[in-house]
Coordinates of C-alpha atoms in Angstrom, one line a residue:
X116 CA 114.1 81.5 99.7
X117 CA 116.3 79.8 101.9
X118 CA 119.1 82.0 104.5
X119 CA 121.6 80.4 106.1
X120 CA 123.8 82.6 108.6
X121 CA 127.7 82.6 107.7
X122 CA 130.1 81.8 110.3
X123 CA 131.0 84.8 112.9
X124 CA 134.5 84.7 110.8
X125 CA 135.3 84.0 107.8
X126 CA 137.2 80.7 107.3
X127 CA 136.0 78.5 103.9
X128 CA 133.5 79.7 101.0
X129 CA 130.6 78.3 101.3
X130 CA 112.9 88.9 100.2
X131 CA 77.4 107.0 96.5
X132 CA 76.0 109.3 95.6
X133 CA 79.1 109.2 95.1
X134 CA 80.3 105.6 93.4
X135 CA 79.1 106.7 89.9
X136 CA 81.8 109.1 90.3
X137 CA 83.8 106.6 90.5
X138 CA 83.2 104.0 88.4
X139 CA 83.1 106.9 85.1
X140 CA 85.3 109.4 86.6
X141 CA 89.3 108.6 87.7
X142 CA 89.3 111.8 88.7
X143 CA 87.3 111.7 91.8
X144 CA 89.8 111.5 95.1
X145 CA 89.9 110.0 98.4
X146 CA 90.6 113.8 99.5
X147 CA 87.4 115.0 98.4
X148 CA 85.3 112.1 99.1
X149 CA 83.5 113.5 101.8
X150 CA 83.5 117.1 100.5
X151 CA 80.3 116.2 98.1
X152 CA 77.4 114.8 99.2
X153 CA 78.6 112.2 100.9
X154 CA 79.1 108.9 99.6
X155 CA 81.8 106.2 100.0
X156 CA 85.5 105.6 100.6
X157 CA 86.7 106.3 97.1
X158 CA 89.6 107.7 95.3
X159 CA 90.7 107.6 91.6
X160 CA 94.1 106.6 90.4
X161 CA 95.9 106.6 87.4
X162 CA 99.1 104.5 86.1
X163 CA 101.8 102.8 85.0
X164 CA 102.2 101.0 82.1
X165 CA 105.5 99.4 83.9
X166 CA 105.4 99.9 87.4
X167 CA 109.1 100.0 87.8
X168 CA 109.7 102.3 90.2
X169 CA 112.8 105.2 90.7
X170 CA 113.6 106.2 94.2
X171 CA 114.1 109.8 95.4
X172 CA 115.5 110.9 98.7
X173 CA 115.1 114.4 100.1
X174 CA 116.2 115.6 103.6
X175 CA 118.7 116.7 105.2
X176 CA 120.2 117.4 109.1
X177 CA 118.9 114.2 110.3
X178 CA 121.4 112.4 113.3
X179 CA 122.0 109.4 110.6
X180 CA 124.0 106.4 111.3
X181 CA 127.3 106.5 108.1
X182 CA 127.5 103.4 106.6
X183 CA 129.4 102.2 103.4
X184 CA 128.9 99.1 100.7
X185 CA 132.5 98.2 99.8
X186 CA 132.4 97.1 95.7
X187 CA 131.4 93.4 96.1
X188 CA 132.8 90.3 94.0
X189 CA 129.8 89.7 91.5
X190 CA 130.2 87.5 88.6
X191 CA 129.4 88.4 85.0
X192 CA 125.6 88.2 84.2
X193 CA 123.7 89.0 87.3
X194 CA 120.9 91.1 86.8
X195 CA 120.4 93.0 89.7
X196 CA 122.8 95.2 91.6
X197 CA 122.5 93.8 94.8
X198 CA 124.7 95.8 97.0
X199 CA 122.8 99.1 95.4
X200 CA 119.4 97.4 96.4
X201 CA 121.0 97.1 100.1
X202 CA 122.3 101.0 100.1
X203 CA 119.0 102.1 98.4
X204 CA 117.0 100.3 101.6
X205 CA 119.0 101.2 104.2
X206 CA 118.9 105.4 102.8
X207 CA 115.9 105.1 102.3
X208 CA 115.0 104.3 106.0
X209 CA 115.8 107.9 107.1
X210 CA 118.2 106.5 110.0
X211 CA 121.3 105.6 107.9
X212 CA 123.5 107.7 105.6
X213 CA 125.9 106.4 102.8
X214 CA 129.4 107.0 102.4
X215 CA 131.6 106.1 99.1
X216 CA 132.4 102.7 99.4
X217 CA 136.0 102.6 97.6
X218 CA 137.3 100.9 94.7
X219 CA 138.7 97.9 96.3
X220 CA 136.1 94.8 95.6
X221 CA 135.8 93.6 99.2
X222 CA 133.7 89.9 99.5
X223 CA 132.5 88.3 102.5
X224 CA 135.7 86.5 103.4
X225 CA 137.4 89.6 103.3
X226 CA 139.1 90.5 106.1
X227 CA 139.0 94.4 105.7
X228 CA 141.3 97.1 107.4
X229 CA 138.9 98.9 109.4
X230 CA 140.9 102.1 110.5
X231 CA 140.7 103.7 107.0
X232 CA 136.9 103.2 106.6
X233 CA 136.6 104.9 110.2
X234 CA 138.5 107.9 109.1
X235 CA 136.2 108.5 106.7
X236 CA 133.6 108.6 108.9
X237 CA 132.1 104.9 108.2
X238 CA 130.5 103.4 111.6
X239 CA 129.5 100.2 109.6
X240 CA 131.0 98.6 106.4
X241 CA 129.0 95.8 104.2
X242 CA 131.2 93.4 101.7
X243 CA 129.7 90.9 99.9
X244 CA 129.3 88.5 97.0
X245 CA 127.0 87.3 94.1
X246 CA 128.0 83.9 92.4
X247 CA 126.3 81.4 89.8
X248 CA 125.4 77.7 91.9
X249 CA 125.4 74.8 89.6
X250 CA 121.8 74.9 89.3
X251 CA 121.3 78.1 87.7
X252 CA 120.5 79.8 91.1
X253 CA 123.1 83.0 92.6
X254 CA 124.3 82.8 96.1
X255 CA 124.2 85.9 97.3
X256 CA 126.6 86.5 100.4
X257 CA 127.6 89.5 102.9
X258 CA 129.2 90.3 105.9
X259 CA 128.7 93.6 107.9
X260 CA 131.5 95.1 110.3
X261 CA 131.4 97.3 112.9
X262 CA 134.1 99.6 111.7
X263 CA 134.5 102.0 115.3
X264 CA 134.9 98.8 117.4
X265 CA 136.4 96.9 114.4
X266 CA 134.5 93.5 115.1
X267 CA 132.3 91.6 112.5
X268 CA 128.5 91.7 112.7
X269 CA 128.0 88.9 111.2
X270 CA 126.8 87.6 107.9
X271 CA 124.1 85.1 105.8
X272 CA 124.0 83.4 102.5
X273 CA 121.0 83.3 100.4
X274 CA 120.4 80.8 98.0
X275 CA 117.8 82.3 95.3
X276 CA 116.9 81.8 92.2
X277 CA 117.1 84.9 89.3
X278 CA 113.4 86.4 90.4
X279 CA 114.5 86.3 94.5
X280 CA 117.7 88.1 93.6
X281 CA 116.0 91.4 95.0
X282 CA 114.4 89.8 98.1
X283 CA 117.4 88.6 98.8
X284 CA 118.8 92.3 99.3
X285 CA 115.8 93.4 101.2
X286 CA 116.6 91.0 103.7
X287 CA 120.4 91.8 103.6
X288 CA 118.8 95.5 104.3
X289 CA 116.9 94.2 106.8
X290 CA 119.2 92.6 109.0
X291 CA 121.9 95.0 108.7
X292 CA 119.5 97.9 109.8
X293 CA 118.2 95.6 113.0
X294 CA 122.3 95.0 113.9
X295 CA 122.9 98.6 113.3
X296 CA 119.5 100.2 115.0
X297 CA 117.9 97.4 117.4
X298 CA 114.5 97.9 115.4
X299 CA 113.5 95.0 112.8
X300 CA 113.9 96.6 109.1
X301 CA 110.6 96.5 106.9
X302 CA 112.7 96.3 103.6
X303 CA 111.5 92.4 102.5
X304 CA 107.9 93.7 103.1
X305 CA 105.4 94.9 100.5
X306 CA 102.9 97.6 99.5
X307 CA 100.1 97.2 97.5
X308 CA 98.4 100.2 95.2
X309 CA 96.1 100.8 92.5
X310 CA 96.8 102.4 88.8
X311 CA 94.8 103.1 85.7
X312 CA 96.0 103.2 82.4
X313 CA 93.5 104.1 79.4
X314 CA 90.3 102.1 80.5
X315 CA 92.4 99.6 82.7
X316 CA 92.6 99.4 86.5
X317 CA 95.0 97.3 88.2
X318 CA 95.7 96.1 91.9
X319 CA 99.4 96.0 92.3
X320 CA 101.5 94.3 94.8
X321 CA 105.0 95.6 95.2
X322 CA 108.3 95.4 97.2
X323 CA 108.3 98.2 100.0
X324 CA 110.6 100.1 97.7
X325 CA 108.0 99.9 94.8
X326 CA 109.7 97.7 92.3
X327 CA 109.0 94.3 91.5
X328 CA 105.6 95.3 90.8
X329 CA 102.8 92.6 90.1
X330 CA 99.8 92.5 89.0
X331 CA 97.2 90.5 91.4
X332 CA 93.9 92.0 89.5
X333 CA 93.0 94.1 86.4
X334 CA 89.2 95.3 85.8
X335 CA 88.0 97.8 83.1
X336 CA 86.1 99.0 86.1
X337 CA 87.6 101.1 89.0
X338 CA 89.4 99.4 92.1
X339 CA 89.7 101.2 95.3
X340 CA 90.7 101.0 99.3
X341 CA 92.9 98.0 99.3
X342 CA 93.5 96.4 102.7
X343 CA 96.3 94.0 103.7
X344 CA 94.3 91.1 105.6
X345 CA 97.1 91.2 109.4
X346 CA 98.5 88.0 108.0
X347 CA 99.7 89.6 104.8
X348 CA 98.0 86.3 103.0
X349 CA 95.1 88.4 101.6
X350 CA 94.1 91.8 100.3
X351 CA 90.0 93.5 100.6
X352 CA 89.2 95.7 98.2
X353 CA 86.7 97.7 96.6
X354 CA 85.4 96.8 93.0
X355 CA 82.6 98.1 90.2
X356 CA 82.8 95.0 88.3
X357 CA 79.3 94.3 89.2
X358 CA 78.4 98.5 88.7
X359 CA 78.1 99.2 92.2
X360 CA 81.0 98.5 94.8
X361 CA 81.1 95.4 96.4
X362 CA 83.6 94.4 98.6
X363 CA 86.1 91.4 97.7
X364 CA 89.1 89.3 99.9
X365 CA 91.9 88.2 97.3
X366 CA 94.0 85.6 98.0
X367 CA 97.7 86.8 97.0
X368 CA 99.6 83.3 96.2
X369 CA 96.6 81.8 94.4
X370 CA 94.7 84.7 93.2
X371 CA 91.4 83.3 94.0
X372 CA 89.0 85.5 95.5
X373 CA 85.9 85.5 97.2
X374 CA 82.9 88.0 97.5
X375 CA 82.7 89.4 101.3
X376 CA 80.4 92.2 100.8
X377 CA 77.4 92.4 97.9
X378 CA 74.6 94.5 100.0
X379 CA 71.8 96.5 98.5
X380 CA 73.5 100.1 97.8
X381 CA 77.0 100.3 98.4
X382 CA 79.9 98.5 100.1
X383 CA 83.0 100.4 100.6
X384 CA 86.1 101.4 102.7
X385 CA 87.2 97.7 104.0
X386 CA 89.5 97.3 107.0
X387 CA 90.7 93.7 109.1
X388 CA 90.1 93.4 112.6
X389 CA 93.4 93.0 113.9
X390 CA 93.4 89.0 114.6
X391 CA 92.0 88.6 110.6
X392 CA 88.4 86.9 111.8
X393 CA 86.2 90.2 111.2
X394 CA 86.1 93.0 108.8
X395 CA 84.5 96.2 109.4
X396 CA 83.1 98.4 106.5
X397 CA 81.0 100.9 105.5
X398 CA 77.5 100.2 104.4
X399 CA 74.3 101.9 103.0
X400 CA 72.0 99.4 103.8
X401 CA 70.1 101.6 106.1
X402 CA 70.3 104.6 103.7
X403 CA 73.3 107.0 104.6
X404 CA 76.8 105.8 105.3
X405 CA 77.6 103.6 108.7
X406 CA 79.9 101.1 109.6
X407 CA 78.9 97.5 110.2
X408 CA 80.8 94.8 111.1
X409 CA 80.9 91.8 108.8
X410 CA 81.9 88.0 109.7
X411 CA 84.0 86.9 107.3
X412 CA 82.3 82.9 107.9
X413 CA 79.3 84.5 106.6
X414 CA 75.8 85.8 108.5
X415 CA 74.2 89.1 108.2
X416 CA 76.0 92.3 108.8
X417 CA 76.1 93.8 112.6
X418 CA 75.6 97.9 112.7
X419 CA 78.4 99.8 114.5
X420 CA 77.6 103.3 114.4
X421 CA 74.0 104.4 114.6
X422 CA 73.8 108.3 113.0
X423 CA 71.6 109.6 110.1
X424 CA 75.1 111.1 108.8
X425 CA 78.4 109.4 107.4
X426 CA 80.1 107.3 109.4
X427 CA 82.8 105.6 107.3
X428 CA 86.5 104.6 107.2
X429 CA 86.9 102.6 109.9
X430 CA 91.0 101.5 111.2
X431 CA 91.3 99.6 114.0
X432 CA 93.6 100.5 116.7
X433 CA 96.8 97.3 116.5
X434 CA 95.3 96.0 119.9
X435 CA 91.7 95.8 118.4
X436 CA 90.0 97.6 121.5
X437 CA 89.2 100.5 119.8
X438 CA 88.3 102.1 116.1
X439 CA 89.1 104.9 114.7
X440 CA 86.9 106.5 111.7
X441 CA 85.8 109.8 110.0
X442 CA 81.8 110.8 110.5
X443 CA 80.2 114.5 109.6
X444 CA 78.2 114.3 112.8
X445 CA 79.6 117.0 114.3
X446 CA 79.3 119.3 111.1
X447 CA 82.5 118.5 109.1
X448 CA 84.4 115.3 108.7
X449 CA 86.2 114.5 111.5
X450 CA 87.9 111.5 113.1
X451 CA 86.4 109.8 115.9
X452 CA 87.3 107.0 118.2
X453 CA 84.8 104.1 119.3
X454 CA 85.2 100.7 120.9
X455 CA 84.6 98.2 118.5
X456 CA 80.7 97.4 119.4
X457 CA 80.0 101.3 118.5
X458 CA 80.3 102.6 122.2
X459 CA 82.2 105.3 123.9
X460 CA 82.3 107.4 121.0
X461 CA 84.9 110.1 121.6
X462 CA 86.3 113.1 119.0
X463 CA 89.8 112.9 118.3
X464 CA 90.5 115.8 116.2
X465 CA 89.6 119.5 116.4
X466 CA 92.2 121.1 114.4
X467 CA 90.3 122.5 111.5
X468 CA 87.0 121.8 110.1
X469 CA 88.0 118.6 107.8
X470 CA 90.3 115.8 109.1
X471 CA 89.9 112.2 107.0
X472 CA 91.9 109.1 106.5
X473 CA 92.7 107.9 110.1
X474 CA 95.7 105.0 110.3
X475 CA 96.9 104.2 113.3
X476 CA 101.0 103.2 113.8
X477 CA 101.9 99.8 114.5
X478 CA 102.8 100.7 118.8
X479 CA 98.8 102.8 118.8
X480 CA 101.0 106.0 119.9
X481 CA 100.6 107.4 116.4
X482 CA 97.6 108.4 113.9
X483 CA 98.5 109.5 110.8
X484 CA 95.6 111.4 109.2
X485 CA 94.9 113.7 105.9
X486 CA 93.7 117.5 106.6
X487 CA 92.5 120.2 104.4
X488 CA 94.6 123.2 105.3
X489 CA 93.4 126.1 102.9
X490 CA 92.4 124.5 99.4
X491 CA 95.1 121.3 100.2
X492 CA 95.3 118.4 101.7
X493 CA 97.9 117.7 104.0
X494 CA 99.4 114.9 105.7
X495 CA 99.7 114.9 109.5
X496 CA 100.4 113.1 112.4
X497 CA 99.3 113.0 115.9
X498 CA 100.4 112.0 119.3
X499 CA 97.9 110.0 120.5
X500 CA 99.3 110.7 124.4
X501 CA 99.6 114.3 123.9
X502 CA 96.9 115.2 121.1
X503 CA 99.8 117.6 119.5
X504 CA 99.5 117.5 115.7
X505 CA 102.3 118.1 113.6
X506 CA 102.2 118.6 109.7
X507 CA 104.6 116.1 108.0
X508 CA 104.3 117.5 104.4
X509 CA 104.1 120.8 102.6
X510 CA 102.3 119.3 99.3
X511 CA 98.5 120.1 98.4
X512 CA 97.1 116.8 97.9
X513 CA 98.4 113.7 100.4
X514 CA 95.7 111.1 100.8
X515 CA 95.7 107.5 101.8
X516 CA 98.3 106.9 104.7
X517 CA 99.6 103.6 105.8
X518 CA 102.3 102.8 108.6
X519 CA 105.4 100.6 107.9
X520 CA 104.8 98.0 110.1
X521 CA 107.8 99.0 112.4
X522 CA 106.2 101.8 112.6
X523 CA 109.1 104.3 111.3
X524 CA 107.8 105.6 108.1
X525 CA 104.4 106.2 106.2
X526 CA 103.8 105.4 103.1
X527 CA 100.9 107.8 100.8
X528 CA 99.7 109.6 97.7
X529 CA 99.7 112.8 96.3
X530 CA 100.8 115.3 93.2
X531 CA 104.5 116.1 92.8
X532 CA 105.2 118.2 89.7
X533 CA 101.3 117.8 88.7
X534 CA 101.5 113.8 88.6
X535 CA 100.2 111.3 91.0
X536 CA 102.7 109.4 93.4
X537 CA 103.6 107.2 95.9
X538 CA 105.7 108.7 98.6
X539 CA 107.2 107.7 101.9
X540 CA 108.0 109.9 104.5
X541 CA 109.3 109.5 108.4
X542 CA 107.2 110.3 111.6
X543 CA 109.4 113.6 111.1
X544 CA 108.5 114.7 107.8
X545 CA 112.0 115.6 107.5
X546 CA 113.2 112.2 104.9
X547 CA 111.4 111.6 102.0
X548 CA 111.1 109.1 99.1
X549 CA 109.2 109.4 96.1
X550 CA 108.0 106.1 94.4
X551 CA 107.7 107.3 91.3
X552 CA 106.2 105.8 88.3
X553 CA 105.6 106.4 84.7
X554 CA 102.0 107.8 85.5
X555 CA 100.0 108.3 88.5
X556 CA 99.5 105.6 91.3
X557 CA 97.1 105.7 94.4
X558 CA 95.7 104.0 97.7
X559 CA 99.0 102.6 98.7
X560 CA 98.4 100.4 101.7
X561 CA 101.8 98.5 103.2
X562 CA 101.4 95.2 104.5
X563 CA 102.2 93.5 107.5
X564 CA 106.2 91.6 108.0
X565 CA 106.7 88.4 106.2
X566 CA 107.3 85.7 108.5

């Protein structure tokens, strides 16, 4: 999809035991994966027949930034609402609140009064446009003002064709929430997750707001722990095709994959080394769970951790000089920090006796983590600087976190109204979003920014 910015003013018109479980049993979670005997990353999921996906915010008293989409000129037969695509993003970010915006249709060569829009409390107003090109494409236009200094922000076209009409509006998101909080937007970015319907699991790939779903892989046998490869080309993932798990890299513009990890017992709980040339996983090849490092231009597995216990779920810290994981070693699953050649192993959580899922945010200041508190599991975050802990969710059963990749918000799983979801949340816990689907969903991972 092309962008072209529009001129600063507007003159002319011109985004194991344990796998068995598994494989027969959805039901078997990520949450309770190391409660049994101990076997491997896993987690069930469950489905959507159409992953379309309907957003819910919930929050409130939040210092937000008011903004307001003026009604933009559209013409007949466009299928998406572009302007409520930009709104959605931008509310959905936590930092930005929407005001109404009117019934005057305001397009990008409009040359808005501003005082009116500032008396309602409006900081920024967005006008735009949607027309047909001559080649069947839309031309999708906006300008954003700064309505309490009354000066224009700025604008872009984007030429796109039908299916781009709602990338286009992710990166009209994006660059309006840059202008309007100095930090890059994640809106044009995606998630990937895994469903089951019936007998069928899928690998989705998704806009960061969950729609646009699309399918890279369906297997009538289960498909776990994806992982975005740091260049967002690939995604690693668990799969039973073959009746055991064995770890795959899929290519996500040609769908060709390759086989990365096919050792005797079980191969599970992938994760990229941050500059995409290793990925470490967890193993059995010496009998109990432990993390090895594997080349991804072949040659035999390197051992990381050396216990008799499990040592599993390794995350990489974004400068690569340290991993984060979950072993029992200690007497209960916990999260540990090592360098990446297995040394200087160090405990990072003490807060009760069960702490799994490490991610680390995007800046290292952050892990987000899953705990049981009572019979739930909870999502919670810590300050790596301080150690505090802070719970970021009152639900029973959050599992698989994943940072944005500006760091502001997390996206995970868990039960709302006794069906599986996807939900976002800020470092806060105090803005939500539920991704919700027409079944259950699980193992959401987000990817990195689109170049």
């Amino acid at each position: 999809m092309d962008d072209h910015h529009l001129p600063s003013s507007p003159t002319s018109r011109d985004a194991q035991p344990g796998w068995q479980d598994v494989r027969h049993g959805w039901g078997v979670s990520r949450r309770r994966w190391l409660q049994g005997a101990g076997g491997l990353a896993l987690a069930g999921v469950a489905v959507p027949g159409m992953a379309q996906f309907r957003v819910e915010v919930t929050g409130v008293g939040v210092p937000q930034i008011p903004f307001a989409v003026a009604p933009w000129r559209v013409v007949p037969g466009v299928p998406q609402d572009v302007a409520a695509i930009v709104a959605a993003d931008l509310v959905r970010s936590g930092q930005l609140r929407q005001l109404p915006g009117g019934s005057a249709v305001l397009d990008e060569m409009s040359r808005p009064d501003l005082a009116p829009w500032r008396a309602q409390g409006a900081d920024a107003l967005i006008t735009g446009s949607v027309n047909r090109l001559a080649d069947g494409r839309f031309d999708v236009r906006f300008r954003l003002w700064d309505a309490v200094r009354g000066i224009d922000l700025g604008g872009q076209s984007y030429p796109v064709s039908v299916a781009d009409l709602r990338l286009a509006a992710h990166r009209i998101a994006d660059y309006v929430y840059e202008k309007l909080t100095g930090e890059r937007g994640v809106f044009a970015t995606r998630i990937a997750y895994v469903s089951k319907n019936g007998d069928r699991y899928q690998l989705w790939v998704a806009d960061a707001d969950g729609e646009n779903a699309q399918p890279a892989l369906t297997s009538r046998e289960p498909i776990i722990s994806p992982a975005w490869s740091p260049n967002g080309a690939q995604l690693a993932y668990v799969s039973f095709e073959s009746l055991k798990p064995v770890i795959y890299a899929h290519d996500i513009a040609t769908g060709r994959r390759r086989l990365l990890a096919s050792f005797r017992g079980s191969n599970s709980a992938p994760a990229w080394s941050p500059d995409g040339k290793r990925l470490y996983a967890t193993l059995t090849l010496a009998g109990s769970s432990q993390i090895y490092a594997l080349d991804l231009d072949g040659g035999a597995p390197q051992r990381i951790t050396q216990t008799g216990g499990i040592d599993t779920e390794p995350a990489f810290a974004p400068d690569g000089k340290a991993v984060y994981f979950v072993s029992d070693r200690g007497g209960s699953p916990q999260i540990y920090r090592m360098r990446p050649d297995g040394g200087e192993v160090t405990r990072v959580t003490f807060d009760g006796s069960y702490n799994i899922s490490p991610a680390v945010s995007p800046d290292g200041r952050h892990l987000a983590f899953v705990s049981r508190i009572g019979d739930g599991f909870r999502l919670r975050l810590m300050d790596l600087g301080t150690g505090a802990v802070t719970s970021l969710t009152d639900t029973t059963a959050d599992e698989s976190p994943s940072f944005a990749p500006n760091g502001r918000l997390i996206v995970y799983a868990t039960r709302v109204q006794g069906r599986e979801s996807l939900m976002t949340t800020t470092l806060d816990g105090r803005i939500k979003t539920r991704l919700s689907a027409a079944g259950s969903v699980r193992e959401p991972d987000w990817g990195p920014f689109l170049s």
